[in-house]
Coordinates of C-alpha atoms in Angstrom, one line a residue:
M1 CA 143.0 165.2 146.2
R2 CA 140.1 163.6 148.1
K3 CA 137.8 163.5 145.0
Q4 CA 140.1 161.1 143.0
P5 CA 139.3 157.9 144.9
K6 CA 135.6 158.6 144.4
K7 CA 136.1 158.8 140.6
R8 CA 138.0 155.5 140.6
S9 CA 135.4 153.9 142.8
K10 CA 132.6 155.1 140.5
F11 CA 134.4 153.8 137.4
G12 CA 135.0 150.4 139.0
Y13 CA 131.4 150.2 139.9
Y14 CA 130.3 150.8 136.3
L15 CA 132.9 148.4 135.0
Y16 CA 131.6 145.7 137.4
A17 CA 128.0 146.4 136.4
V18 CA 128.8 146.2 132.7
T19 CA 130.8 143.0 133.1
V20 CA 127.9 141.4 135.1
L21 CA 125.4 142.5 132.4
V22 CA 127.5 141.1 129.6
L23 CA 128.0 137.8 131.3
T24 CA 124.3 137.6 132.1
V25 CA 123.4 138.2 128.5
V26 CA 125.9 135.7 127.2
N27 CA 124.8 133.1 129.7
L28 CA 121.2 133.7 129.0
S29 CA 121.8 133.6 125.2
L30 CA 123.7 130.3 125.6
A31 CA 121.0 128.8 127.8
I32 CA 118.3 129.7 125.2
W33 CA 120.4 128.4 122.3
L34 CA 121.0 125.1 124.1
L35 CA 117.4 124.8 125.2
T36 CA 116.2 125.4 121.6
Y37 CA 118.7 123.1 119.9
V38 CA 116.5 120.8 117.9
Q39 CA 116.8 117.2 119.0
N40 CA 113.7 115.7 117.5
I41 CA 111.7 116.4 114.3
H42 CA 108.3 114.7 114.2
I43 CA 106.6 114.3 110.8
R44 CA 102.8 114.0 110.4
G45 CA 100.6 113.7 107.3
S46 CA 103.1 111.9 105.0
K47 CA 101.6 109.1 103.0
Y48 CA 103.5 108.9 99.8
S49 CA 106.7 110.7 100.7
K50 CA 109.1 109.3 103.2
K51 CA 109.6 111.0 106.6
S52 CA 113.3 110.9 106.1
E53 CA 113.0 112.9 102.8
I54 CA 111.1 115.6 104.6
V55 CA 113.5 115.8 107.5
E56 CA 116.4 116.0 105.0
W57 CA 114.7 118.9 103.2
I58 CA 114.2 120.8 106.5
K59 CA 117.9 120.3 107.4
E60 CA 119.1 121.7 104.1
D61 CA 119.1 125.0 106.0
P62 CA 121.8 124.6 108.7
M63 CA 120.1 127.2 110.9
T64 CA 117.1 124.8 111.4
I65 CA 119.1 123.2 114.2
N66 CA 117.4 126.0 116.3
S67 CA 113.7 125.5 116.9
L68 CA 112.9 129.2 117.2
Y69 CA 114.5 129.9 113.9
T70 CA 112.7 127.0 112.3
L71 CA 109.3 128.2 113.7
W72 CA 110.0 131.7 112.4
K73 CA 111.1 130.4 109.0
F74 CA 108.0 128.4 108.3
K75 CA 105.6 131.0 109.8
S76 CA 107.1 133.7 107.6
G77 CA 107.0 131.6 104.4
A78 CA 110.7 132.0 103.8
Y79 CA 111.1 128.6 102.2
K80 CA 110.4 126.7 98.9
L81 CA 108.3 123.6 99.1
P82 CA 109.4 120.3 97.5
V83 CA 107.5 119.4 94.4
Y84 CA 105.6 116.6 96.1
L85 CA 104.2 118.8 98.9
E86 CA 101.1 121.1 98.8
D87 CA 101.6 122.8 102.2
V88 CA 103.5 122.5 105.5
E89 CA 102.9 123.7 109.1
V90 CA 105.5 123.8 111.9
Q91 CA 104.7 123.6 115.6
L92 CA 106.8 123.3 118.7
K93 CA 106.1 120.3 120.9
A94 CA 108.8 121.5 123.2
P95 CA 111.7 124.1 122.9
W96 CA 113.9 121.3 121.6
S97 CA 111.2 119.3 119.7
V98 CA 109.7 120.3 116.3
Q99 CA 106.5 118.9 114.8
V100 CA 106.0 119.2 111.0
I101 CA 102.6 118.7 109.5
V102 CA 102.6 118.2 105.8
R103 CA 99.9 118.1 103.1
E104 CA 101.0 116.2 100.1
K105 CA 99.9 116.5 96.5
E106 CA 96.7 114.5 96.0
V107 CA 96.8 111.3 94.0
V108 CA 94.1 111.3 91.3
G109 CA 95.0 108.1 89.4
C110 CA 97.6 105.6 88.5
V111 CA 98.9 103.9 85.4
L112 CA 100.8 100.7 84.9
A113 CA 104.2 101.3 83.3
G114 CA 106.6 98.5 83.0
N115 CA 105.8 96.2 86.0
E116 CA 104.9 99.0 88.4
Y117 CA 101.9 101.1 89.2
H118 CA 102.7 104.8 89.0
L119 CA 100.4 106.9 91.2
F120 CA 100.2 110.5 89.9
D121 CA 98.7 113.9 90.8
A122 CA 96.7 116.3 88.8
E123 CA 99.7 117.4 86.8
G124 CA 101.1 113.9 86.1
L125 CA 103.7 114.0 88.9
V126 CA 104.6 110.5 90.1
L127 CA 104.1 110.4 93.9
K128 CA 104.5 106.7 94.4
K129 CA 105.6 103.6 92.6
T130 CA 104.5 100.1 93.7
D131 CA 104.1 96.6 92.2
E132 CA 100.9 96.1 94.1
F133 CA 97.4 97.2 93.2
V134 CA 96.3 100.2 95.3
K135 CA 92.6 100.2 96.3
D136 CA 90.5 103.3 95.8
V137 CA 92.9 104.8 93.2
P138 CA 91.5 104.5 89.7
V139 CA 93.8 102.7 87.2
I140 CA 93.8 104.4 83.8
D141 CA 94.3 102.0 80.9
G142 CA 95.2 103.3 77.4
M143 CA 97.8 105.8 78.5
E144 CA 101.0 105.3 76.6
V145 CA 103.6 106.2 79.1
E146 CA 107.2 105.2 79.9
S147 CA 108.3 104.4 83.4
A148 CA 109.3 107.4 85.5
N149 CA 111.0 108.0 88.8
R150 CA 109.3 109.3 91.9
F151 CA 108.7 113.0 91.8
E152 CA 109.1 113.1 88.0
Y153 CA 106.4 113.9 85.6
L154 CA 104.8 111.3 83.3
K155 CA 105.6 111.9 79.7
V156 CA 102.4 111.6 77.6
K157 CA 101.5 112.8 74.1
N158 CA 98.4 114.7 75.3
K159 CA 98.8 116.4 78.7
Q160 CA 95.1 117.3 78.7
I161 CA 94.4 113.7 79.8
F162 CA 95.3 114.7 83.4
T163 CA 92.5 117.3 83.3
Y164 CA 90.0 114.6 82.3
V165 CA 91.3 112.2 84.9
V166 CA 91.0 114.8 87.7
S167 CA 87.4 115.7 86.7
L168 CA 86.4 112.1 86.3
A169 CA 88.0 110.9 89.6
E170 CA 86.1 113.7 91.5
E171 CA 82.7 112.6 90.1
I172 CA 83.4 108.9 90.6
D173 CA 84.1 109.5 94.2
K174 CA 81.1 111.9 94.6
N175 CA 78.7 109.3 93.2
K176 CA 80.3 106.4 95.1
L177 CA 80.9 104.4 91.9
E178 CA 83.5 101.6 91.8
P179 CA 84.4 100.8 88.1
D180 CA 86.4 97.7 87.5
R181 CA 88.5 99.6 84.9
I182 CA 88.9 103.0 83.3
L183 CA 90.0 103.3 79.7
W184 CA 91.4 106.4 78.1
Q185 CA 90.7 106.8 74.4
E186 CA 91.2 109.8 72.1
D187 CA 87.5 110.4 71.8
S188 CA 86.2 109.1 75.1
M189 CA 86.8 108.1 78.7
D190 CA 85.2 104.7 79.3
L191 CA 84.2 103.0 82.5
F192 CA 83.8 99.3 82.9
F193 CA 81.3 97.7 85.3
A194 CA 81.4 93.9 85.0
D195 CA 80.2 93.3 81.3
V196 CA 79.0 96.8 80.7
C197 CA 81.2 99.5 79.1
V198 CA 80.0 103.1 79.8
K199 CA 81.2 105.5 77.1
L200 CA 81.4 109.0 78.6
G201 CA 83.0 111.1 75.9
K202 CA 85.1 114.1 77.2
T203 CA 82.6 116.5 78.8
N204 CA 79.7 116.9 81.3
Y205 CA 81.0 114.1 83.6
E206 CA 78.9 115.5 86.5
E207 CA 75.6 115.0 84.7
K208 CA 76.6 111.6 83.1
L209 CA 77.9 109.9 86.2
R210 CA 74.7 110.7 88.2
E211 CA 72.8 108.5 85.7
I212 CA 75.1 105.4 85.8
A213 CA 74.0 103.7 89.1
P214 CA 70.2 103.6 88.4
I215 CA 70.8 102.5 84.8
L216 CA 73.1 99.6 85.9
E217 CA 70.3 98.4 88.2
K218 CA 67.8 98.3 85.4
L219 CA 70.2 96.5 83.0
D220 CA 70.1 93.5 85.4
G221 CA 73.3 91.7 84.4
K222 CA 73.1 92.5 80.6
K223 CA 76.2 92.8 78.5
G224 CA 77.0 95.7 76.2
I225 CA 77.8 99.4 75.7
L226 CA 76.0 102.2 77.5
H227 CA 76.3 105.3 75.3
L228 CA 76.6 108.6 77.3
E229 CA 79.0 110.4 75.0
H230 CA 76.4 113.0 74.0
Y231 CA 74.1 112.8 77.0
T232 CA 72.6 116.0 78.5
K233 CA 69.9 116.3 81.1
G234 CA 66.7 114.9 79.7
S235 CA 68.1 113.5 76.5
T236 CA 67.7 109.8 75.4
I237 CA 70.2 107.2 76.6
S238 CA 71.0 104.3 74.3
F239 CA 72.3 100.8 75.3
E240 CA 73.9 98.6 72.7
E241 CA 73.4 95.1 74.0
N242 CA 75.8 92.3 73.2
K243 CA 73.8 89.1 73.2
E244 CA 76.7 86.8 72.3

């Protein structure tokens, strides 16, 4: 008869301990959830895409209201990038503040369609549209394209043109050339420097563009066509002067 109170006392102790533990876990979980509730999303690296577009993409997953989940999601690669982004990195500035660093697709050229310049990437994806000329982005003439919306692909007859544009843009930048105009033709990519047209053909841009700067210095303001279509290292270069 004397052992019964002890059993009740022991049971009450365990019940109290379990209740305290559960309440502690619940309160701790609630505190962590409230502390990691995302209040700010900071976007870095965006140039052609809008920050609001990137934030909207992140929030498509309702669970990204939690910063720890957001960090895990982007660290584990459990997401699909928008077509205009190349890469994304997520960092925590604070438990309630997320920083998103994006790397956009690279602009390789632009074309005038309608009344707007369409800046496009290596696959012809339109990253930006503007009615103003954009410095340091080569404008490609001769491309027959229709106006396209942002993040849509330009429709062209020969998609290989983008391969030529990418290769040419890289070499122009590497050799620090500043052509006034670039013209796409079926048999050649042509660069214009003042009154000199440089015909490049479709191959060996690396070798050909290295020769342009020193040749232009020797031409000394002459007008005409510099033929580099079939140029290879050591071969003869011809200049067709226009004296009119």
